[in-house]
């Protein structure tokens, strides 16, 4: 099942959606350049040197491309056949991760493998998407009531709870909410999305008006989580504490004005005012060095990628591939929205990378596998049309 025939391989290369690949490569390369800019100092080594973050990111990008090529050579039916097994293996890995992980800023989600730190939560996203697609595409399955969504909710709930509670990684766990958009495309009542939105609004009002006693809130949220939410809502002014990252990020973005200060000319960057600027806050490097024009083009690229994936979802010939495509679009949309929102101070800082852009091997590999599995499924539609 793994190797495809020669004719099948030829049709795969012809059927590849090159527009999606070009956007992917554009984001990856521009992200790599900005990682170098975010970490640059006057004693900085070459952009290809493994001694700096940009050099390491180049290795992650090249290895991810190799992974992507391998994925394109694998029969797409394999993901349907082994979907539940892949899901079970990754869930098991999520369970054992805290026993193998090193404490990273309070999170127990990173496994130290010497020169590489691996975060299994990044791979849980695409295997969960495969498992959900497999279940919801089975023969005779239709969403008629909430009972039909019990299993799909469990499929996303298990890794979500493990990551949030067991691994103490809130940001990665919240991404699984993207599957609600997938359920909606398959017939879930829109009221569920409405109620979810209203629940968020109520939570905001409760925090803003301080209706619930502090002791109740503290029993649910950790101190730093509550502080970040209050800073985002404007309840607390803490520019030198929990609001420091956002405050410095806004200064960096604003200082870039229309055309930016120029590549490697960002003063906020050079003086290291913005923590985590090459990872979760990479977008502020774009704003400072490339200005409004640069940030606008990055936003346009992400919007174009998500819209293109939605287009791919619509043209799939089978339900399994279509549901998976919607999952990919939803995951990328949530990552993009939350990351940009927190960098601009519109959302609490919860530590979510910008897909294909932020520094990190696990996230780049995970997003690449997520996308290239879809590209393989989409390329196979040509054979299904005959």
mmCIF file of C-alpha atoms in Angstrom:
data_model
loop_
_atom_site.group_PDB
_atom_site.id
_atom_site.type_symbol
_atom_site.label_atom_id
_atom_site.label_comp_id
_atom_site.label_asym_id
_atom_site.label_seq_id
_atom_site.Cartn_x
_atom_site.Cartn_y
_atom_site.Cartn_z
ATOM 1 C CA UNK A 1 0.000 0.000 0.000
ATOM 2 C CA UNK A 2 2.860 2.398 0.701
ATOM 3 C CA UNK A 3 4.625 2.752 -2.664
ATOM 4 C CA UNK A 4 2.504 4.090 -5.510
ATOM 5 C CA UNK A 5 2.765 2.814 -9.080
ATOM 6 C CA UNK A 6 4.723 4.739 -11.694
ATOM 7 C CA UNK A 7 1.575 5.961 -13.431
ATOM 8 C CA UNK A 8 0.044 6.950 -10.136
ATOM 9 C CA UNK A 9 3.175 8.876 -9.184
ATOM 10 C CA UNK A 10 3.142 10.746 -12.473
ATOM 11 C CA UNK A 11 -0.484 11.751 -11.968
ATOM 12 C CA UNK A 12 0.318 12.881 -8.425
ATOM 13 C CA UNK A 13 2.986 15.317 -9.597
ATOM 14 C CA UNK A 14 0.635 16.613 -12.280
ATOM 15 C CA UNK A 15 -2.196 16.940 -9.805
ATOM 16 C CA UNK A 16 -0.253 18.787 -7.098
ATOM 17 C CA UNK A 17 -1.697 22.149 -6.165
ATOM 18 C CA UNK A 18 1.364 24.262 -6.824
ATOM 19 C CA UNK A 19 -0.299 27.485 -5.711
ATOM 20 C CA UNK A 20 -0.571 26.106 -2.174
ATOM 21 C CA UNK A 21 3.035 24.920 -2.312
ATOM 22 C CA UNK A 22 4.269 28.338 -3.497
ATOM 23 C CA UNK A 23 2.468 30.096 -0.630
ATOM 24 C CA UNK A 24 3.892 27.550 1.808
ATOM 25 C CA UNK A 25 7.421 28.062 0.514
ATOM 26 C CA UNK A 26 7.002 31.850 0.525
ATOM 27 C CA UNK A 27 5.912 31.887 4.171
ATOM 28 C CA UNK A 28 8.669 29.467 5.164
ATOM 29 C CA UNK A 29 11.428 31.472 3.467
ATOM 30 C CA UNK A 30 10.208 34.869 4.659
ATOM 31 C CA UNK A 31 9.775 33.463 8.159
ATOM 32 C CA UNK A 32 13.338 32.125 8.052
ATOM 33 C CA UNK A 33 14.677 35.542 7.008
ATOM 34 C CA UNK A 34 12.766 37.229 9.836
ATOM 35 C CA UNK A 35 14.013 34.689 12.383
ATOM 36 C CA UNK A 36 17.517 35.741 11.398
ATOM 37 C CA UNK A 37 16.485 39.380 11.744
ATOM 38 C CA UNK A 38 14.903 38.760 15.160
ATOM 39 C CA UNK A 39 18.054 37.122 16.542
ATOM 40 C CA UNK A 40 20.609 39.267 14.729
ATOM 41 C CA UNK A 41 23.375 41.164 16.493
ATOM 42 C CA UNK A 42 26.582 42.697 15.243
ATOM 43 C CA UNK A 43 28.542 39.550 16.052
ATOM 44 C CA UNK A 44 25.987 37.308 14.360
ATOM 45 C CA UNK A 45 27.222 34.378 12.308
ATOM 46 C CA UNK A 46 25.943 33.374 8.865
ATOM 47 C CA UNK A 47 22.236 32.822 8.335
ATOM 48 C CA UNK A 48 23.120 29.195 7.526
ATOM 49 C CA UNK A 49 25.155 28.588 10.696
ATOM 50 C CA UNK A 50 23.710 25.978 13.018
ATOM 51 C CA UNK A 51 25.001 28.051 15.941
ATOM 52 C CA UNK A 52 22.077 30.485 15.606
ATOM 53 C CA UNK A 53 18.303 30.064 15.401
ATOM 54 C CA UNK A 54 18.112 30.906 11.693
ATOM 55 C CA UNK A 55 20.621 28.193 10.826
ATOM 56 C CA UNK A 56 18.678 25.653 12.866
ATOM 57 C CA UNK A 57 15.418 26.750 11.256
ATOM 58 C CA UNK A 58 16.976 26.194 7.827
ATOM 59 C CA UNK A 59 17.654 22.584 8.866
ATOM 60 C CA UNK A 60 14.055 22.207 10.063
ATOM 61 C CA UNK A 61 12.770 23.600 6.756
ATOM 62 C CA UNK A 62 14.962 21.307 4.630
ATOM 63 C CA UNK A 63 14.092 18.232 6.694
ATOM 64 C CA UNK A 64 10.406 19.172 6.553
ATOM 65 C CA UNK A 65 10.583 19.344 2.766
ATOM 66 C CA UNK A 66 12.048 15.827 2.744
ATOM 67 C CA UNK A 67 9.163 14.695 4.954
ATOM 68 C CA UNK A 68 6.735 16.374 2.573
ATOM 69 C CA UNK A 69 8.239 14.574 -0.424
ATOM 70 C CA UNK A 70 7.905 11.246 1.379
ATOM 71 C CA UNK A 71 4.276 11.994 2.240
ATOM 72 C CA UNK A 72 3.554 12.671 -1.432
ATOM 73 C CA UNK A 73 4.900 9.209 -2.330
ATOM 74 C CA UNK A 74 2.691 7.397 0.170
ATOM 75 C CA UNK A 75 -0.670 6.046 -0.955
ATOM 76 C CA UNK A 76 -3.310 8.378 0.491
ATOM 77 C CA UNK A 77 -5.506 5.382 1.396
ATOM 78 C CA UNK A 78 -2.994 4.515 4.100
ATOM 79 C CA UNK A 79 -4.167 7.438 6.245
ATOM 80 C CA UNK A 80 -7.731 6.162 6.160
ATOM 81 C CA UNK A 81 -6.663 2.589 6.917
ATOM 82 C CA UNK A 82 -4.288 3.424 9.765
ATOM 83 C CA UNK A 83 -6.056 6.553 11.025
ATOM 84 C CA UNK A 84 -7.157 5.181 14.394
ATOM 85 C CA UNK A 85 -3.813 3.457 15.010
ATOM 86 C CA UNK A 86 -1.932 6.687 14.337
ATOM 87 C CA UNK A 87 -4.279 8.491 16.700
ATOM 88 C CA UNK A 88 -3.837 5.878 19.452
ATOM 89 C CA UNK A 89 -0.034 5.955 19.182
ATOM 90 C CA UNK A 90 0.128 9.751 19.424
ATOM 91 C CA UNK A 91 -2.323 9.850 22.354
ATOM 92 C CA UNK A 92 -0.136 7.299 24.144
ATOM 93 C CA UNK A 93 2.894 9.476 23.405
ATOM 94 C CA UNK A 94 1.051 12.489 24.848
ATOM 95 C CA UNK A 95 0.380 10.533 28.046
ATOM 96 C CA UNK A 96 4.012 9.490 28.567
ATOM 97 C CA UNK A 97 5.477 12.865 27.536
ATOM 98 C CA UNK A 98 5.384 14.452 31.051
ATOM 99 C CA UNK A 99 7.450 11.518 32.358
ATOM 100 C CA UNK A 100 10.113 12.210 29.725
ATOM 101 C CA UNK A 101 9.798 15.979 29.452
ATOM 102 C CA UNK A 102 11.850 18.733 30.979
ATOM 103 C CA UNK A 103 10.067 21.649 32.624
ATOM 104 C CA UNK A 104 9.904 24.476 30.068
ATOM 105 C CA UNK A 105 8.355 27.592 31.617
ATOM 106 C CA UNK A 106 5.896 25.487 33.579
ATOM 107 C CA UNK A 107 4.978 23.262 30.633
ATOM 108 C CA UNK A 108 5.752 19.538 30.535
ATOM 109 C CA UNK A 109 5.245 19.078 26.802
ATOM 110 C CA UNK A 110 8.809 19.003 25.434
ATOM 111 C CA UNK A 111 10.923 15.847 25.135
ATOM 112 C CA UNK A 112 14.656 16.584 25.157
ATOM 113 C CA UNK A 113 16.466 14.560 22.490
ATOM 114 C CA UNK A 114 19.870 16.184 22.759
ATOM 115 C CA UNK A 115 20.193 18.788 19.984
ATOM 116 C CA UNK A 116 16.454 18.565 19.350
ATOM 117 C CA UNK A 117 13.446 19.214 21.555
ATOM 118 C CA UNK A 118 10.311 17.457 20.344
ATOM 119 C CA UNK A 119 6.767 18.558 21.197
ATOM 120 C CA UNK A 120 4.336 15.674 20.480
ATOM 121 C CA UNK A 121 1.347 18.029 20.799
ATOM 122 C CA UNK A 122 2.255 19.482 17.393
ATOM 123 C CA UNK A 123 1.778 16.081 15.753
ATOM 124 C CA UNK A 124 -1.464 15.409 17.628
ATOM 125 C CA UNK A 125 -3.190 18.000 15.447
ATOM 126 C CA UNK A 126 -2.887 16.203 12.120
ATOM 127 C CA UNK A 127 -3.510 12.685 13.515
ATOM 128 C CA UNK A 128 -6.631 13.971 15.270
ATOM 129 C CA UNK A 129 -7.743 15.516 11.977
ATOM 130 C CA UNK A 130 -7.254 12.126 10.285
ATOM 131 C CA UNK A 131 -9.169 10.275 13.027
ATOM 132 C CA UNK A 132 -12.050 12.761 12.934
ATOM 133 C CA UNK A 133 -12.199 12.573 9.132
ATOM 134 C CA UNK A 134 -12.181 8.769 9.252
ATOM 135 C CA UNK A 135 -15.062 8.595 11.730
ATOM 136 C CA UNK A 136 -17.242 11.277 10.157
ATOM 137 C CA UNK A 137 -16.787 9.889 6.632
ATOM 138 C CA UNK A 138 -17.858 6.359 7.485
ATOM 139 C CA UNK A 139 -20.793 4.926 5.577
ATOM 140 C CA UNK A 140 -24.183 6.107 6.764
ATOM 141 C CA UNK A 141 -22.863 8.704 9.186
ATOM 142 C CA UNK A 142 -24.941 11.882 9.331
ATOM 143 C CA UNK A 143 -25.066 14.612 11.957
ATOM 144 C CA UNK A 144 -28.727 14.731 13.002
ATOM 145 C CA UNK A 145 -28.407 15.573 16.690
ATOM 146 C CA UNK A 146 -25.797 16.164 19.380
ATOM 147 C CA UNK A 147 -25.614 12.385 19.965
ATOM 148 C CA UNK A 148 -23.970 11.960 16.572
ATOM 149 C CA UNK A 149 -21.143 14.249 17.708
ATOM 150 C CA UNK A 150 -20.320 12.418 20.941
ATOM 151 C CA UNK A 151 -17.505 10.365 19.370
ATOM 152 C CA UNK A 152 -16.008 13.282 17.353
ATOM 153 C CA UNK A 153 -16.030 15.422 20.508
ATOM 154 C CA UNK A 154 -14.257 12.620 22.372
ATOM 155 C CA UNK A 155 -11.669 12.331 19.588
ATOM 156 C CA UNK A 156 -10.717 15.989 19.979
ATOM 157 C CA UNK A 157 -11.353 16.092 23.728
ATOM 158 C CA UNK A 158 -8.904 13.352 24.740
ATOM 159 C CA UNK A 159 -5.717 14.963 23.345
ATOM 160 C CA UNK A 160 -7.005 18.414 24.312
ATOM 161 C CA UNK A 161 -7.472 17.471 27.973
ATOM 162 C CA UNK A 162 -4.150 15.601 28.131
ATOM 163 C CA UNK A 163 -2.261 18.566 26.672
ATOM 164 C CA UNK A 164 -4.024 21.172 28.819
ATOM 165 C CA UNK A 165 -4.098 19.377 32.180
ATOM 166 C CA UNK A 166 -1.414 16.688 32.055
ATOM 167 C CA UNK A 167 1.160 18.652 30.050
ATOM 168 C CA UNK A 168 0.069 22.118 31.266
ATOM 169 C CA UNK A 169 0.177 23.522 27.729
ATOM 170 C CA UNK A 170 -2.910 25.729 27.350
ATOM 171 C CA UNK A 171 -2.072 27.259 23.979
ATOM 172 C CA UNK A 172 -1.656 23.983 22.085
ATOM 173 C CA UNK A 173 -4.803 22.590 23.699
ATOM 174 C CA UNK A 174 -6.994 25.525 22.648
ATOM 175 C CA UNK A 175 -6.163 24.889 18.983
ATOM 176 C CA UNK A 176 -8.391 21.809 19.070
ATOM 177 C CA UNK A 177 -11.375 24.169 19.239
ATOM 178 C CA UNK A 178 -10.774 24.563 15.490
ATOM 179 C CA UNK A 179 -12.612 21.278 14.966
ATOM 180 C CA UNK A 180 -15.871 22.974 15.955
ATOM 181 C CA UNK A 181 -15.698 24.733 12.582
ATOM 182 C CA UNK A 182 -15.272 21.328 10.930
ATOM 183 C CA UNK A 183 -18.290 19.928 12.759
ATOM 184 C CA UNK A 184 -20.285 22.942 11.607
ATOM 185 C CA UNK A 185 -19.468 22.221 7.935
ATOM 186 C CA UNK A 186 -20.760 18.676 8.441
ATOM 187 C CA UNK A 187 -24.123 19.657 9.856
ATOM 188 C CA UNK A 188 -23.578 20.660 13.476
ATOM 189 C CA UNK A 189 -26.216 23.137 14.606
ATOM 190 C CA UNK A 190 -24.912 26.691 14.360
ATOM 191 C CA UNK A 191 -26.300 27.332 17.830
ATOM 192 C CA UNK A 192 -23.360 25.403 19.283
ATOM 193 C CA UNK A 193 -20.933 27.927 17.774
ATOM 194 C CA UNK A 194 -23.188 30.775 18.904
ATOM 195 C CA UNK A 195 -23.338 29.446 22.464
ATOM 196 C CA UNK A 196 -19.567 29.055 22.485
ATOM 197 C CA UNK A 197 -19.141 32.668 21.379
ATOM 198 C CA UNK A 198 -21.657 33.857 23.982
ATOM 199 C CA UNK A 199 -19.807 31.903 26.670
ATOM 200 C CA UNK A 200 -16.640 33.822 25.796
ATOM 201 C CA UNK A 201 -18.529 37.136 25.890
ATOM 202 C CA UNK A 202 -20.017 36.278 29.291
ATOM 203 C CA UNK A 203 -16.568 35.352 30.611
ATOM 204 C CA UNK A 204 -15.228 38.705 29.404
ATOM 205 C CA UNK A 205 -18.080 40.615 31.069
ATOM 206 C CA UNK A 206 -17.641 38.664 34.302
ATOM 207 C CA UNK A 207 -13.937 39.487 34.408
ATOM 208 C CA UNK A 208 -14.487 43.109 33.400
ATOM 209 C CA UNK A 209 -17.182 43.775 36.015
ATOM 210 C CA UNK A 210 -15.605 41.460 38.595
ATOM 211 C CA UNK A 211 -18.963 39.811 39.273
ATOM 212 C CA UNK A 212 -17.456 36.535 40.507
ATOM 213 C CA UNK A 213 -15.314 36.544 43.656
ATOM 214 C CA UNK A 214 -11.564 36.407 43.094
ATOM 215 C CA UNK A 215 -11.307 33.093 44.930
ATOM 216 C CA UNK A 216 -13.608 31.411 42.401
ATOM 217 C CA UNK A 217 -11.638 32.749 39.445
ATOM 218 C CA UNK A 218 -8.322 31.753 40.994
ATOM 219 C CA UNK A 219 -9.581 28.196 41.428
ATOM 220 C CA UNK A 220 -9.978 27.919 37.638
ATOM 221 C CA UNK A 221 -7.173 30.100 36.260
ATOM 222 C CA UNK A 222 -3.518 30.202 37.219
ATOM 223 C CA UNK A 223 -2.178 33.578 38.342
ATOM 224 C CA UNK A 224 -0.309 34.280 35.108
ATOM 225 C CA UNK A 225 -3.273 33.175 32.966
ATOM 226 C CA UNK A 226 -5.645 35.508 34.788
ATOM 227 C CA UNK A 227 -3.106 38.343 34.618
ATOM 228 C CA UNK A 228 -2.661 37.955 30.857
ATOM 229 C CA UNK A 229 -6.428 37.948 30.291
ATOM 230 C CA UNK A 230 -6.869 41.046 32.443
ATOM 231 C CA UNK A 231 -4.068 42.835 30.588
ATOM 232 C CA UNK A 232 -5.659 41.961 27.225
ATOM 233 C CA UNK A 233 -9.046 43.243 28.437
ATOM 234 C CA UNK A 234 -7.553 46.435 29.811
ATOM 235 C CA UNK A 235 -8.508 45.575 33.399
ATOM 236 C CA UNK A 236 -4.894 45.614 34.538
ATOM 237 C CA UNK A 237 -2.090 47.952 33.506
ATOM 238 C CA UNK A 238 1.157 46.016 33.801
ATOM 239 C CA UNK A 239 3.592 47.227 31.115
ATOM 240 C CA UNK A 240 6.621 46.010 33.055
ATOM 241 C CA UNK A 241 5.138 42.677 34.092
ATOM 242 C CA UNK A 242 2.606 40.430 32.370
ATOM 243 C CA UNK A 243 1.895 43.087 29.757
ATOM 244 C CA UNK A 244 5.551 43.659 28.908
ATOM 245 C CA UNK A 245 5.690 41.423 25.828
ATOM 246 C CA UNK A 246 2.626 42.989 24.245
ATOM 247 C CA UNK A 247 3.651 46.549 25.110
ATOM 248 C CA UNK A 248 7.083 46.100 23.533
ATOM 249 C CA UNK A 249 5.571 44.278 20.560
ATOM 250 C CA UNK A 250 3.251 47.199 19.834
ATOM 251 C CA UNK A 251 6.158 49.628 20.110
ATOM 252 C CA UNK A 252 8.169 47.540 17.640
ATOM 253 C CA UNK A 253 5.314 47.258 15.134
ATOM 254 C CA UNK A 254 4.400 50.941 15.421
ATOM 255 C CA UNK A 255 8.000 52.068 14.990
ATOM 256 C CA UNK A 256 8.138 50.373 11.594
ATOM 257 C CA UNK A 257 5.508 52.745 10.191
ATOM 258 C CA UNK A 258 4.717 52.252 6.489
ATOM 259 C CA UNK A 259 7.868 50.796 4.911
ATOM 260 C CA UNK A 260 9.760 49.646 7.999
ATOM 261 C CA UNK A 261 13.255 50.410 9.254
ATOM 262 C CA UNK A 262 14.864 47.943 6.878
ATOM 263 C CA UNK A 263 16.161 44.390 7.147
ATOM 264 C CA UNK A 264 18.372 43.925 10.244
ATOM 265 C CA UNK A 265 17.742 47.559 11.253
ATOM 266 C CA UNK A 266 15.144 47.026 13.962
ATOM 267 C CA UNK A 267 16.255 48.728 17.160
ATOM 268 C CA UNK A 268 13.695 46.959 19.356
ATOM 269 C CA UNK A 269 15.056 43.711 17.978
ATOM 270 C CA UNK A 270 18.740 44.540 18.362
ATOM 271 C CA UNK A 271 18.275 45.609 21.985
ATOM 272 C CA UNK A 272 16.185 42.481 22.758
ATOM 273 C CA UNK A 273 13.215 44.431 24.099
ATOM 274 C CA UNK A 274 10.680 41.823 22.897
ATOM 275 C CA UNK A 275 11.090 38.382 24.520
ATOM 276 C CA UNK A 276 10.435 35.339 22.329
ATOM 277 C CA UNK A 277 10.644 37.564 19.250
ATOM 278 C CA UNK A 278 11.813 34.737 16.975
ATOM 279 C CA UNK A 279 9.051 32.362 18.112
ATOM 280 C CA UNK A 280 5.569 33.470 19.178
ATOM 281 C CA UNK A 281 6.238 37.194 18.585
ATOM 282 C CA UNK A 282 7.907 36.887 15.172
ATOM 283 C CA UNK A 283 5.174 39.064 13.624
ATOM 284 C CA UNK A 284 6.466 42.167 15.434
ATOM 285 C CA UNK A 285 9.834 41.710 13.682
ATOM 286 C CA UNK A 286 7.991 41.939 10.371
ATOM 287 C CA UNK A 287 6.235 45.103 11.531
ATOM 288 C CA UNK A 288 9.424 46.815 12.698
ATOM 289 C CA UNK A 289 11.716 45.936 9.798
ATOM 290 C CA UNK A 290 9.218 45.715 6.915
ATOM 291 C CA UNK A 291 6.521 48.093 8.123
ATOM 292 C CA UNK A 292 2.844 48.107 7.261
ATOM 293 C CA UNK A 293 3.615 46.830 3.768
ATOM 294 C CA UNK A 294 5.367 43.748 5.127
ATOM 295 C CA UNK A 295 2.701 42.914 7.700
ATOM 296 C CA UNK A 296 -0.045 43.448 5.126
ATOM 297 C CA UNK A 297 1.604 41.050 2.684
ATOM 298 C CA UNK A 298 2.051 38.410 5.388
ATOM 299 C CA UNK A 299 -1.622 38.667 6.365
ATOM 300 C CA UNK A 300 -2.649 38.461 2.705
ATOM 301 C CA UNK A 301 -0.491 35.342 2.268
ATOM 302 C CA UNK A 302 -2.171 33.580 5.196
ATOM 303 C CA UNK A 303 -5.652 34.571 4.063
ATOM 304 C CA UNK A 304 -4.819 33.334 0.552
ATOM 305 C CA UNK A 305 -3.525 30.024 1.938
ATOM 306 C CA UNK A 306 -6.614 29.413 4.070
ATOM 307 C CA UNK A 307 -8.978 30.347 1.229
ATOM 308 C CA UNK A 308 -7.049 28.077 -1.123
ATOM 309 C CA UNK A 309 -7.371 25.173 1.300
ATOM 310 C CA UNK A 310 -11.113 25.799 1.566
ATOM 311 C CA UNK A 311 -11.221 25.667 -2.239
ATOM 312 C CA UNK A 312 -9.356 22.352 -2.153
ATOM 313 C CA UNK A 313 -11.875 21.055 0.384
ATOM 314 C CA UNK A 314 -14.763 21.896 -1.928
ATOM 315 C CA UNK A 315 -13.279 20.029 -4.889
ATOM 316 C CA UNK A 316 -12.507 16.759 -3.078
ATOM 317 C CA UNK A 317 -14.140 13.658 -4.520
ATOM 318 C CA UNK A 318 -14.580 11.827 -1.209
ATOM 319 C CA UNK A 319 -15.831 12.882 2.204
ATOM 320 C CA UNK A 320 -12.729 11.712 4.090
ATOM 321 C CA UNK A 321 -10.448 14.076 2.164
ATOM 322 C CA UNK A 322 -12.964 16.907 2.377
ATOM 323 C CA UNK A 323 -13.325 16.723 6.162
ATOM 324 C CA UNK A 324 -9.560 16.518 6.547
ATOM 325 C CA UNK A 325 -9.160 19.609 4.340
ATOM 326 C CA UNK A 326 -11.632 21.558 6.475
ATOM 327 C CA UNK A 327 -9.642 20.483 9.541
ATOM 328 C CA UNK A 328 -6.427 21.838 8.029
ATOM 329 C CA UNK A 329 -8.104 25.157 7.226
ATOM 330 C CA UNK A 330 -9.569 25.398 10.728
ATOM 331 C CA UNK A 331 -6.285 24.647 12.507
ATOM 332 C CA UNK A 332 -4.342 27.181 10.435
ATOM 333 C CA UNK A 333 -7.075 29.793 10.903
ATOM 334 C CA UNK A 334 -7.065 29.419 14.697
ATOM 335 C CA UNK A 335 -3.263 29.564 14.874
ATOM 336 C CA UNK A 336 -3.104 32.616 12.620
ATOM 337 C CA UNK A 337 -5.915 34.482 14.395
ATOM 338 C CA UNK A 338 -4.694 33.848 17.941
ATOM 339 C CA UNK A 339 -1.035 34.549 17.190
ATOM 340 C CA UNK A 340 -1.682 37.849 15.397
ATOM 341 C CA UNK A 341 -4.300 38.765 18.006
ATOM 342 C CA UNK A 342 -1.956 38.284 20.953
ATOM 343 C CA UNK A 343 0.945 40.119 19.240
ATOM 344 C CA UNK A 344 -1.382 43.092 18.696
ATOM 345 C CA UNK A 345 -2.692 42.932 22.259
ATOM 346 C CA UNK A 346 -6.203 41.924 21.178
ATOM 347 C CA UNK A 347 -6.011 38.466 22.774
ATOM 348 C CA UNK A 348 -4.243 37.078 25.868
ATOM 349 C CA UNK A 349 -0.694 35.772 25.390
ATOM 350 C CA UNK A 350 -1.012 31.982 25.386
ATOM 351 C CA UNK A 351 2.006 30.872 23.376
ATOM 352 C CA UNK A 352 0.862 29.788 19.914
ATOM 353 C CA UNK A 353 3.300 29.845 16.955
ATOM 354 C CA UNK A 354 2.595 31.451 13.609
ATOM 355 C CA UNK A 355 2.387 28.518 11.129
ATOM 356 C CA UNK A 356 5.433 28.051 8.840
ATOM 357 C CA UNK A 357 6.828 31.326 10.200
ATOM 358 C CA UNK A 358 7.798 31.033 13.867
ATOM 359 C CA UNK A 359 11.013 29.338 14.903
ATOM 360 C CA UNK A 360 10.668 25.706 15.957
ATOM 361 C CA UNK A 361 11.308 22.256 14.545
ATOM 362 C CA UNK A 362 8.287 20.448 16.004
ATOM 363 C CA UNK A 363 5.794 23.088 14.895
ATOM 364 C CA UNK A 364 7.265 23.388 11.390
ATOM 365 C CA UNK A 365 7.323 19.614 10.933
ATOM 366 C CA UNK A 366 3.800 19.279 12.298
ATOM 367 C CA UNK A 367 2.356 21.989 10.047
ATOM 368 C CA UNK A 368 4.208 20.599 7.017
ATOM 369 C CA UNK A 369 2.852 17.093 7.574
ATOM 370 C CA UNK A 370 -0.627 18.550 8.141
ATOM 371 C CA UNK A 371 -0.498 20.401 4.813
ATOM 372 C CA UNK A 372 1.293 17.839 2.648
ATOM 373 C CA UNK A 373 -1.073 15.036 3.636
ATOM 374 C CA UNK A 374 -3.839 17.242 2.260
ATOM 375 C CA UNK A 375 -1.835 17.928 -0.910
ATOM 376 C CA UNK A 376 -1.412 14.167 -1.376
ATOM 377 C CA UNK A 377 -5.146 13.593 -0.960
ATOM 378 C CA UNK A 378 -5.947 16.422 -3.351
ATOM 379 C CA UNK A 379 -3.514 15.143 -5.983
ATOM 380 C CA UNK A 380 -5.178 11.721 -5.820
ATOM 381 C CA UNK A 381 -8.559 13.166 -6.807
ATOM 382 C CA UNK A 382 -7.520 12.937 -10.478
ATOM 383 C CA UNK A 383 -7.439 9.126 -10.266
ATOM 384 C CA UNK A 384 -10.839 9.148 -8.549
ATOM 385 C CA UNK A 385 -12.367 11.105 -11.403
ATOM 386 C CA UNK A 386 -11.745 8.309 -13.931
#
